DNA sequence: TAGTGGTCTAGACCACTTC
DNA sequence: AAGTGGTCTAGACCACTAA
């Protein structure tokens, strides 16, 4: 049942990932590339492309001259920082069954900071949407997205959608990438109240600007995280090896 | 014993990176892969491997059917979170000329947390080294590394070395990867004094366990950052595209 | 020395974007 | 329709690791 799309490489990748998760390999050692190629009836290049993707995702690592191995610590990382696109998904990956609540959706004038981020005039209309992601009525993530009003349909009723789908639907813009800053904060009174913590509690924030395919800024977003409920982990490997 | 002949791919990669930084390309558009291959006299595969590495580092991006382009925001990111190996280097990349100061180097008994991290007995001997990274006498990063005493030579005089080189030299272990947590903190009295900030100031911390090639934990490290002087930025791209 | 992953070539066709 | 990056093949040799 070899078909195009998904690509052979992606099929091979899924197959190996599946074996890692379900069956496992002896000593966490993945068979040689030549062997895998014969087993699956594809060229070594295809195998290598698939392994490269898995390595990139942190699922495996390779040692020249030695072999290819399952990367146990990498498998434990649920949310890779570089590709977070839905906080609901992040919470799911951490074992929660989240709910989303839109707590405000208003038009405000852009302050200096927002105007600079979105490359619009100070005082220009900006749609500000605040959302809260909860687990069992306990808030975990608070997000505030600011989008130039000129980009948005006046009637954007389904605003509980993930932001990128929301923008796909209600603007003609496609959110392509974020530039994000990781900032430690002490929650102010308003944030603390929404997150059900004491004022001054320390948490993590992402302050980020989202761009479309033409490198135009289309959203200025700030997200606050309850450090006691959600913590980010990363794997750091030596660059040259 | 180092026979580091840069591969063709790495030479091509360096060449393109150089052109991006020094000359630039019209419209930030990088020539087609076929053209590059002819110009440099290498196969398209080699070009593609080089471009793949550059894409991985965030220096460029590709759009199928359209072309390959310089990734301006990606070029601004100095320190990629997944491959930070020397805080001195991090500060340099941010335009500082850092100095390092070892502020303590003592043997302490392992507390519960440290013992668990390093998989040793509670109360076992641990070498604790605190270092401060400064820019113009202003402290920016405070690190505390704890290493099982059994792994370390009693005489480790050159302990201002980057930790991974230090471990290479004074143990027989090679630091292979870290599992790191990103934690927001309010500095306590001791940390605040060392970092020259007020007690309770909010900052970022990495809490991490370093492993050797056999997946054995060899270092438990905590690093504190002055948020006003050093802030981490990342690019987040959509996963599927 | 045998076996592994790493590099490199030459060539074919596909999928998508742009005109 | 033309041009771009994406996928895939078959085969060669190199660099490193481990028995």
Coordinates of C-alpha atoms (C1' of nucleotides) in Angstrom, one line a residue:
Chain A
X1 CA 0.0 0.0 0.0
X2 CA 2.7 2.4 -1.0
X3 CA 1.1 5.7 -2.0
X4 CA 2.1 9.2 -2.6
X5 CA 1.0 11.8 -0.1
X6 CA 1.8 11.4 2.6
X7 CA 5.3 11.1 1.2
X8 CA 7.2 7.9 1.5
X9 CA 9.5 9.6 3.9
X10 CA 6.6 10.6 6.2
X11 CA 5.2 7.1 6.0
X12 CA 8.6 5.6 7.0
X13 CA 8.9 8.2 9.8
X14 CA 5.5 7.4 11.1
X15 CA 6.2 3.7 11.0
X16 CA 9.5 4.0 12.9
X17 CA 7.9 6.4 15.5
X18 CA 5.1 3.8 15.9
X19 CA 7.6 1.0 16.6
X20 CA 9.4 3.2 19.1
X21 CA 6.3 4.0 21.0
X22 CA 4.4 0.7 20.8
X23 CA 6.9 -2.2 20.4
X24 CA 10.2 -0.6 21.3
X25 CA 13.6 -1.7 20.0
X26 CA 16.1 -3.9 21.9
X27 CA 18.5 -1.6 23.8
X28 CA 16.6 1.3 22.2
X29 CA 18.8 0.6 19.2
X30 CA 17.2 1.3 15.8
X31 CA 18.2 -1.1 13.0
X32 CA 20.8 0.1 10.5
X33 CA 19.7 2.3 7.7
X34 CA 20.4 -0.4 5.1
X35 CA 18.3 -2.9 6.9
X36 CA 15.4 -0.6 7.3
X37 CA 15.6 0.2 3.6
X38 CA 15.4 -3.5 2.7
X39 CA 12.6 -4.2 5.1
X40 CA 10.5 -1.4 3.9
X41 CA 11.5 -1.5 0.2
X42 CA 12.7 2.0 -0.1
X43 CA 16.1 3.6 -0.8
X44 CA 18.5 4.5 1.9
X45 CA 18.0 8.2 1.2
X46 CA 14.3 7.9 2.1
X47 CA 15.2 6.2 5.3
X48 CA 17.8 8.8 6.1
X49 CA 15.3 11.7 5.4
X50 CA 12.8 10.1 7.8
X51 CA 15.5 9.5 10.5
X52 CA 16.6 13.1 10.0
X53 CA 13.1 14.4 10.8
X54 CA 12.8 12.2 13.8
X55 CA 16.2 13.4 15.0
X56 CA 15.1 16.9 14.5
X57 CA 12.0 16.3 16.7
X58 CA 14.2 14.8 19.4
X59 CA 12.8 11.3 19.1
X60 CA 16.1 9.7 18.2
X61 CA 19.8 10.5 18.0
X62 CA 22.6 9.1 15.8
X63 CA 26.2 8.3 16.6
X64 CA 28.5 8.0 13.6
X65 CA 30.1 4.6 13.4
X66 CA 27.9 3.3 16.2
X67 CA 24.2 3.4 15.4
X68 CA 20.9 5.1 15.7
X69 CA 19.1 5.1 19.1
X70 CA 15.8 6.1 20.7
X71 CA 16.2 9.4 22.6
X72 CA 14.2 8.6 25.8
X73 CA 14.5 12.1 27.4
X74 CA 13.5 13.6 24.1
X75 CA 10.3 11.5 24.0
X76 CA 9.3 12.9 27.3
X77 CA 9.2 16.5 26.0
X78 CA 5.6 17.1 25.1
X79 CA 5.6 20.6 23.8
X80 CA 8.5 21.7 21.6
X81 CA 8.9 25.4 22.2
X82 CA 9.6 26.2 18.5
X83 CA 6.3 24.8 17.3
X84 CA 3.5 25.7 19.8
X85 CA 0.4 26.6 17.9
X86 CA -2.5 26.0 20.2
X87 CA -2.4 26.2 24.0
X88 CA -5.3 23.8 24.1
X89 CA -3.0 21.3 22.5
X90 CA -0.2 22.1 24.9
X91 CA -2.4 21.4 27.8
X92 CA -3.7 18.1 26.2
X93 CA -0.1 17.1 25.7
X94 CA 0.5 17.6 29.4
X95 CA -2.3 15.3 30.2
X96 CA -5.0 17.8 30.8
X97 CA -8.4 18.0 29.2
X98 CA -8.6 21.8 28.7
X99 CA -11.5 24.1 28.2
X100 CA -11.3 27.6 26.6
X101 CA -13.1 30.7 27.7
X102 CA -13.1 34.0 25.9
X103 CA -13.2 36.6 28.7
X104 CA -13.1 39.7 26.6
X105 CA -13.3 40.9 23.0
X106 CA -13.1 44.6 22.6
X107 CA -11.8 47.4 20.4
X108 CA -9.1 49.5 22.1
X109 CA -6.8 52.2 20.9
X110 CA -3.2 51.1 20.3
X111 CA -0.7 52.2 23.0
X112 CA 2.9 52.9 22.1
X113 CA 4.1 49.4 22.6
X114 CA 1.3 47.8 20.6
X115 CA 1.5 50.4 17.8
X116 CA 5.3 49.7 17.5
X117 CA 4.8 46.0 17.4
X118 CA 2.1 46.1 14.8
X119 CA 3.5 48.9 12.8
X120 CA 0.4 51.0 13.0
X121 CA -0.4 54.5 14.4
X122 CA -0.6 55.1 18.1
X123 CA -4.3 55.3 18.9
X124 CA -5.4 53.2 15.9
X125 CA -8.1 50.7 16.5
X126 CA -7.0 47.3 17.7
X127 CA -9.2 44.3 18.5
X128 CA -8.1 42.8 21.8
X129 CA -9.2 39.3 22.7
X130 CA -8.5 37.7 26.0
X131 CA -8.8 34.0 26.5
X132 CA -8.4 31.7 29.4
X133 CA -7.4 28.1 29.1
X134 CA -8.6 26.0 32.1
X135 CA -8.2 22.5 33.4
X136 CA -11.1 21.6 35.8
X137 CA -12.1 25.2 36.4
X138 CA -8.5 26.0 37.3
X139 CA -6.9 28.5 35.0
X140 CA -3.5 27.6 33.5
X141 CA -2.9 30.0 30.6
X142 CA -4.1 33.6 30.0
X143 CA -3.6 35.0 26.6
X144 CA -4.1 38.5 25.2
X145 CA -4.1 38.9 21.4
X146 CA -4.1 42.3 19.8
X147 CA -4.9 42.5 16.1
X148 CA -5.3 45.6 13.9
X149 CA -9.0 46.2 13.5
X150 CA -8.5 46.9 9.8
X151 CA -7.5 43.3 9.3
X152 CA -10.5 41.7 10.9
X153 CA -14.2 41.1 9.9
X154 CA -16.4 43.1 12.3
X155 CA -18.3 39.9 13.0
X156 CA -15.9 37.3 14.3
X157 CA -18.2 35.1 16.3
X158 CA -16.2 31.9 16.6
X159 CA -13.3 33.4 18.5
X160 CA -12.7 30.4 20.7
X161 CA -10.8 29.0 17.7
X162 CA -7.0 28.7 17.9
X163 CA -5.6 32.0 16.9
X164 CA -4.0 30.8 13.7
X165 CA -7.2 29.2 12.5
X166 CA -9.1 32.3 13.6
X167 CA -6.8 34.5 11.5
X168 CA -7.1 32.1 8.5
X169 CA -10.9 32.5 8.8
X170 CA -11.5 36.1 9.6
X171 CA -8.6 37.8 7.8
X172 CA -7.0 36.9 4.5
X173 CA -3.7 36.6 6.3
X174 CA -1.9 33.4 7.2
X175 CA 0.0 33.5 10.4
X176 CA 3.5 32.2 9.4
X177 CA 5.8 32.7 12.3
X178 CA 6.2 34.3 15.7
X179 CA 9.2 36.1 17.2
X180 CA 8.8 35.4 20.9
X181 CA 10.4 36.6 24.0
X182 CA 10.5 34.5 27.1
X183 CA 9.8 36.8 30.1
X184 CA 9.5 36.2 33.8
X185 CA 6.8 38.3 35.5
X186 CA 5.1 38.9 38.8
X187 CA 1.4 38.9 38.0
X188 CA -0.4 42.2 38.6
X189 CA -3.8 42.4 40.3
X190 CA -5.8 41.9 37.1
X191 CA -3.7 39.0 35.9
X192 CA -3.7 37.4 39.3
X193 CA -7.4 37.6 39.6
X194 CA -8.0 35.9 36.3
X195 CA -5.5 33.2 37.0
X196 CA -6.7 32.5 40.5
X197 CA -3.4 33.2 42.2
X198 CA -2.2 35.8 44.6
X199 CA -1.0 39.1 43.3
X200 CA 2.7 39.1 42.9
X201 CA 2.9 35.4 42.1
X202 CA 5.8 34.7 39.7
X203 CA 5.0 33.2 36.3
X204 CA 6.3 32.9 32.8
X205 CA 5.1 35.0 29.9
X206 CA 5.6 34.9 26.1
X207 CA 5.6 38.3 24.5
X208 CA 5.4 37.8 20.8
X209 CA 4.7 39.3 17.4
X210 CA 3.1 37.2 14.8
X211 CA 3.8 37.8 11.1
X212 CA 2.1 36.7 7.9
X213 CA 3.8 35.4 4.8
X214 CA 4.8 38.9 3.6
X215 CA 6.6 39.6 6.9
X216 CA 3.9 42.0 8.0
X217 CA 3.0 41.9 11.7
X218 CA -0.6 40.9 12.2
X219 CA -0.8 40.1 15.9
X220 CA 0.8 41.2 19.1
X221 CA 0.3 38.5 21.7
X222 CA 1.1 38.1 25.3
X223 CA 0.5 34.8 27.1
X224 CA 0.8 34.2 30.9
X225 CA 1.4 30.8 32.4
X226 CA 0.8 29.4 35.8
X227 CA 4.3 28.0 36.7
X228 CA 2.8 25.7 39.3
X229 CA 0.7 24.0 36.7
X230 CA 2.6 24.1 33.4
X231 CA 6.3 24.1 33.0
X232 CA 8.4 24.1 29.8
X233 CA 11.2 21.6 29.3
X234 CA 13.7 21.5 26.6
X235 CA 16.6 19.2 25.6
X236 CA 19.9 20.9 24.9
X237 CA 22.4 18.9 22.9
X238 CA 26.0 19.9 22.0
X239 CA 26.0 21.8 18.8
X240 CA 28.9 20.2 16.9
X241 CA 28.1 16.6 17.9
Chain B
X1 CA 43.7 13.8 16.7
X2 CA 41.3 16.3 15.4
X3 CA 41.0 15.9 11.6
X4 CA 38.3 18.4 11.0
X5 CA 38.2 18.7 7.3
X6 CA 35.1 20.8 6.7
X7 CA 32.8 18.8 4.5
X8 CA 31.7 20.2 1.1
X9 CA 28.3 20.8 2.6
X10 CA 29.7 22.9 5.5
X11 CA 31.8 24.9 3.1
X12 CA 28.8 25.6 0.9
X13 CA 26.8 26.5 4.0
X14 CA 29.6 28.9 5.2
X15 CA 29.8 30.4 1.8
X16 CA 26.1 31.1 1.6
X17 CA 25.9 32.4 5.2
X18 CA 28.8 34.7 4.3
X19 CA 27.0 36.1 1.3
X20 CA 23.8 36.6 3.4
X21 CA 25.7 38.5 6.1
X22 CA 28.2 40.5 4.0
X23 CA 26.8 41.1 0.5
X24 CA 23.2 40.2 0.8
X25 CA 20.9 39.0 -2.0
X26 CA 18.5 41.1 -4.0
X27 CA 15.1 40.9 -2.3
X28 CA 16.6 38.5 0.2
X29 CA 16.1 35.9 -2.5
X30 CA 18.7 33.1 -2.6
X31 CA 19.5 31.7 -6.1
X32 CA 17.8 28.5 -7.2
X33 CA 19.5 25.3 -6.0
X34 CA 20.4 24.3 -9.5
X35 CA 22.2 27.6 -10.1
X36 CA 24.1 27.4 -6.8
X37 CA 25.2 23.9 -7.7
X38 CA 26.6 25.1 -11.0
X39 CA 28.3 28.1 -9.6
X40 CA 30.0 26.2 -6.9
X41 CA 30.6 23.0 -8.9
X42 CA 28.7 20.6 -6.5
X43 CA 25.7 18.5 -6.8
X44 CA 22.2 19.7 -6.0
X45 CA 22.2 17.3 -3.0
X46 CA 25.1 19.0 -1.4
X47 CA 23.5 22.4 -1.9
X48 CA 20.2 21.0 -0.4
X49 CA 22.0 19.6 2.6
X50 CA 23.7 23.0 3.2
X51 CA 20.4 24.8 2.8
X52 CA 18.7 22.4 5.1
X53 CA 21.3 23.2 7.8
X54 CA 20.8 26.9 7.3
X55 CA 17.0 26.5 7.5
X56 CA 17.4 24.5 10.7
X57 CA 19.4 27.3 12.2
X58 CA 16.7 29.8 11.2
X59 CA 18.9 31.7 8.8
X60 CA 16.7 31.0 5.7
X61 CA 13.4 29.5 4.8
X62 CA 12.1 27.8 1.7
X63 CA 8.7 28.0 0.0
X64 CA 8.0 25.2 -2.4
X65 CA 7.4 26.4 -5.9
X66 CA 8.5 29.8 -5.0
X67 CA 12.1 30.0 -3.8
X68 CA 14.5 30.2 -0.9
X69 CA 14.8 33.4 1.1
X70 CA 16.8 35.0 3.9
X71 CA 15.0 34.8 7.2
X72 CA 15.7 38.3 8.6
X73 CA 14.0 37.7 12.0
X74 CA 15.9 34.4 12.4
X75 CA 19.2 36.1 11.9
X76 CA 18.5 38.4 14.8
X77 CA 18.3 35.5 17.2
X78 CA 21.7 35.3 18.8
X79 CA 21.4 32.3 21.1
X80 CA 19.4 29.3 20.1
X81 CA 18.0 27.8 23.3
X82 CA 18.6 24.3 22.2
X83 CA 22.3 24.7 21.9
X84 CA 23.7 26.9 24.6
X85 CA 26.9 25.6 25.9
X86 CA 28.8 28.5 27.4
X87 CA 27.3 31.5 29.0
X88 CA 30.3 33.5 28.2
X89 CA 29.5 32.8 24.5
X90 CA 25.9 33.8 25.0
X91 CA 26.9 37.1 26.4
X92 CA 29.4 37.7 23.6
X93 CA 26.6 36.9 21.1
X94 CA 24.6 39.6 22.7
X95 CA 27.3 42.1 22.2
X96 CA 28.9 42.0 25.6
X97 CA 32.6 41.3 26.5
X98 CA 32.0 39.1 29.5
X99 CA 34.3 38.1 32.4
X100 CA 33.9 35.1 34.6
X101 CA 34.4 34.9 38.3
X102 CA 34.3 31.7 40.4
X103 CA 32.7 32.8 43.6
X104 CA 32.6 29.5 45.5
X105 CA 33.9 26.0 45.1
X106 CA 33.1 23.8 48.1
X107 CA 32.1 20.2 48.9
X108 CA 28.6 19.9 50.4
X109 CA 26.3 17.0 51.3
X110 CA 23.6 16.4 48.7
X111 CA 20.1 17.5 49.7
X112 CA 17.0 15.5 48.6
X113 CA 16.6 17.4 45.4
X114 CA 20.2 17.1 44.4
X115 CA 20.4 13.5 45.3
X116 CA 17.4 12.7 43.2
X117 CA 18.7 14.6 40.3
X118 CA 22.1 13.0 40.4
X119 CA 20.9 9.5 41.4
X120 CA 23.1 9.4 44.5
X121 CA 22.5 9.0 48.2
X122 CA 21.2 11.9 50.2
X123 CA 24.1 13.4 52.1
X124 CA 26.7 12.1 49.7
X125 CA 29.5 14.5 48.8
X126 CA 28.8 16.9 46.0
X127 CA 31.2 19.5 44.6
X128 CA 29.3 22.8 44.3
X129 CA 30.8 25.5 42.1
X130 CA 29.2 28.9 41.8
X131 CA 30.2 31.2 39.0
X132 CA 29.2 34.7 38.0
X133 CA 29.3 36.0 34.5
X134 CA 29.7 39.8 34.4
X135 CA 29.7 42.6 31.8
X136 CA 31.5 45.7 33.0
X137 CA 31.4 44.6 36.7
X138 CA 27.6 44.2 36.3
X139 CA 26.5 40.6 37.0
X140 CA 24.3 39.0 34.3
X141 CA 24.3 35.3 34.9
X142 CA 24.7 33.3 38.1
X143 CA 25.3 29.6 37.9
X144 CA 25.4 26.9 40.4
X145 CA 26.7 23.5 39.3
X146 CA 26.7 20.4 41.5
X147 CA 28.8 17.4 40.5
X148 CA 29.1 14.1 42.5
X149 CA 32.5 14.4 44.3
X150 CA 33.3 10.8 43.2
X151 CA 33.5 11.9 39.6
X152 CA 35.9 14.8 40.1
X153 CA 39.6 15.1 40.6
X154 CA 40.3 16.6 44.0
X155 CA 42.5 19.2 42.3
X156 CA 40.4 21.1 39.7
X157 CA 42.2 24.3 39.5
X158 CA 41.1 25.7 36.2
X159 CA 37.4 25.8 37.1
X160 CA 36.7 29.0 35.2
X161 CA 36.5 26.8 32.1
X162 CA 33.1 26.3 30.5
X163 CA 31.4 23.5 32.3
X164 CA 31.5 21.0 29.5
X165 CA 35.2 21.5 28.9
X166 CA 35.8 21.4 32.7
X167 CA 34.0 18.0 32.8
X168 CA 36.0 16.7 29.8
X169 CA 39.2 17.6 31.6
X170 CA 38.6 16.7 35.2
X171 CA 36.3 13.7 34.8
X172 CA 36.3 11.0 32.2
X173 CA 32.8 11.9 31.3
X174 CA 31.6 13.8 28.4
X175 CA 28.6 16.0 28.9
X176 CA 26.2 14.9 26.1
X177 CA 22.9 16.6 26.7
X178 CA 20.9 18.6 29.2
X179 CA 17.2 18.2 30.2
X180 CA 16.3 21.8 31.1
X181 CA 13.3 23.4 32.8
X182 CA 12.6 27.0 32.2
X183 CA 11.5 28.5 35.6
X184 CA 10.5 32.1 36.6
X185 CA 11.8 33.0 40.0
X186 CA 11.9 35.9 42.5
X187 CA 15.5 36.1 43.6
X188 CA 16.1 35.4 47.3
X189 CA 18.4 37.5 49.4
X190 CA 21.6 35.6 48.6
X191 CA 20.9 35.5 44.8
X192 CA 19.9 39.1 44.8
X193 CA 23.1 40.2 46.5
X194 CA 25.3 38.3 44.0
X195 CA 23.4 39.6 41.0
X196 CA 23.3 43.2 42.4
X197 CA 19.5 43.5 42.3
X198 CA 16.9 44.0 45.0
X199 CA 15.6 41.0 46.8
X200 CA 12.4 39.8 45.2
X201 CA 13.4 40.9 41.7
X202 CA 11.9 38.6 39.1
X203 CA 14.2 36.7 36.8
X204 CA 14.5 33.6 34.7
X205 CA 16.2 30.4 35.8
X206 CA 17.2 27.2 34.0
X207 CA 17.1 24.1 36.2
X208 CA 18.8 21.3 34.4
X209 CA 20.3 17.9 34.7
X210 CA 23.3 17.1 32.5
X211 CA 23.9 13.5 31.3
X212 CA 26.9 11.8 29.8
X213 CA 26.9 9.4 26.8
X214 CA 25.6 6.5 28.9
X215 CA 22.6 8.5 30.1
X216 CA 24.0 8.8 33.6
X217 CA 23.4 12.2 35.3
X218 CA 26.7 13.9 36.0
X219 CA 25.7 17.5 36.8
X220 CA 22.8 19.3 38.4
X221 CA 22.8 22.9 37.4
X222 CA 20.8 26.0 38.1
X223 CA 21.4 29.2 36.3
X224 CA 19.8 32.6 37.1
X225 CA 19.5 35.4 34.6
X226 CA 19.1 39.1 35.0
X227 CA 16.0 39.8 32.9
X228 CA 16.9 43.4 32.5
X229 CA 20.2 42.5 30.8
X230 CA 19.6 39.3 29.0
X231 CA 16.4 38.1 27.4
X232 CA 15.9 34.9 25.3
X233 CA 14.1 35.1 22.0
X234 CA 12.9 32.3 19.8
X235 CA 11.3 31.9 16.4
X236 CA 8.2 29.8 16.3
X237 CA 7.1 28.4 12.9
X238 CA 4.1 26.4 12.0
X239 CA 4.9 22.8 12.4
X240 CA 3.4 21.4 9.1
X241 CA 4.7 24.1 6.9
Chain C
dT1 C1' 38.5 -5.5 10.5
dA2 C1' 33.5 -5.3 10.1
dG3 C1' 29.7 -2.5 10.5
dT4 C1' 27.7 1.9 11.2
dG5 C1' 26.3 6.5 10.0
dG6 C1' 28.1 10.8 7.0
dT7 C1' 29.0 12.7 2.5
dC8 C1' 28.4 13.1 -2.4
dT9 C1' 27.1 12.3 -7.2
dA10 C1' 23.8 12.2 -11.3
dG11 C1' 19.5 11.9 -12.7
dA12 C1' 14.3 11.5 -12.7
dC13 C1' 9.9 12.9 -11.6
dC14 C1' 6.4 15.4 -8.5
dA15 C1' 3.9 19.5 -6.3
dC16 C1' 3.4 24.0 -6.0
dT17 C1' 3.7 29.0 -7.2
dT18 C1' 3.8 32.5 -10.5
dC19 C1' 3.1 34.5 -14.8
Chain D
dA1 C1' 3.8 27.0 -19.3
dA2 C1' 8.0 27.8 -16.9
dG3 C1' 10.5 27.7 -12.8
dT4 C1' 11.0 26.5 -8.1
dG5 C1' 11.7 23.4 -4.1
dG6 C1' 10.3 18.4 -2.6
dT7 C1' 10.8 13.5 -3.1
dC8 C1' 13.1 9.4 -4.5
dT9 C1' 16.4 6.2 -6.6
dA10 C1' 21.0 3.6 -7.1
dG11 C1' 25.4 3.5 -6.1
dA12 C1' 30.1 5.0 -4.4
dC13 C1' 33.3 6.2 -1.0
dC14 C1' 34.7 8.3 3.7
dA15 C1' 34.9 8.7 8.9
dC16 C1' 34.2 6.8 13.0
dT17 C1' 33.2 3.0 16.6
dA18 C1' 33.6 -1.2 18.5
dA19 C1' 34.9 -6.1 18.8

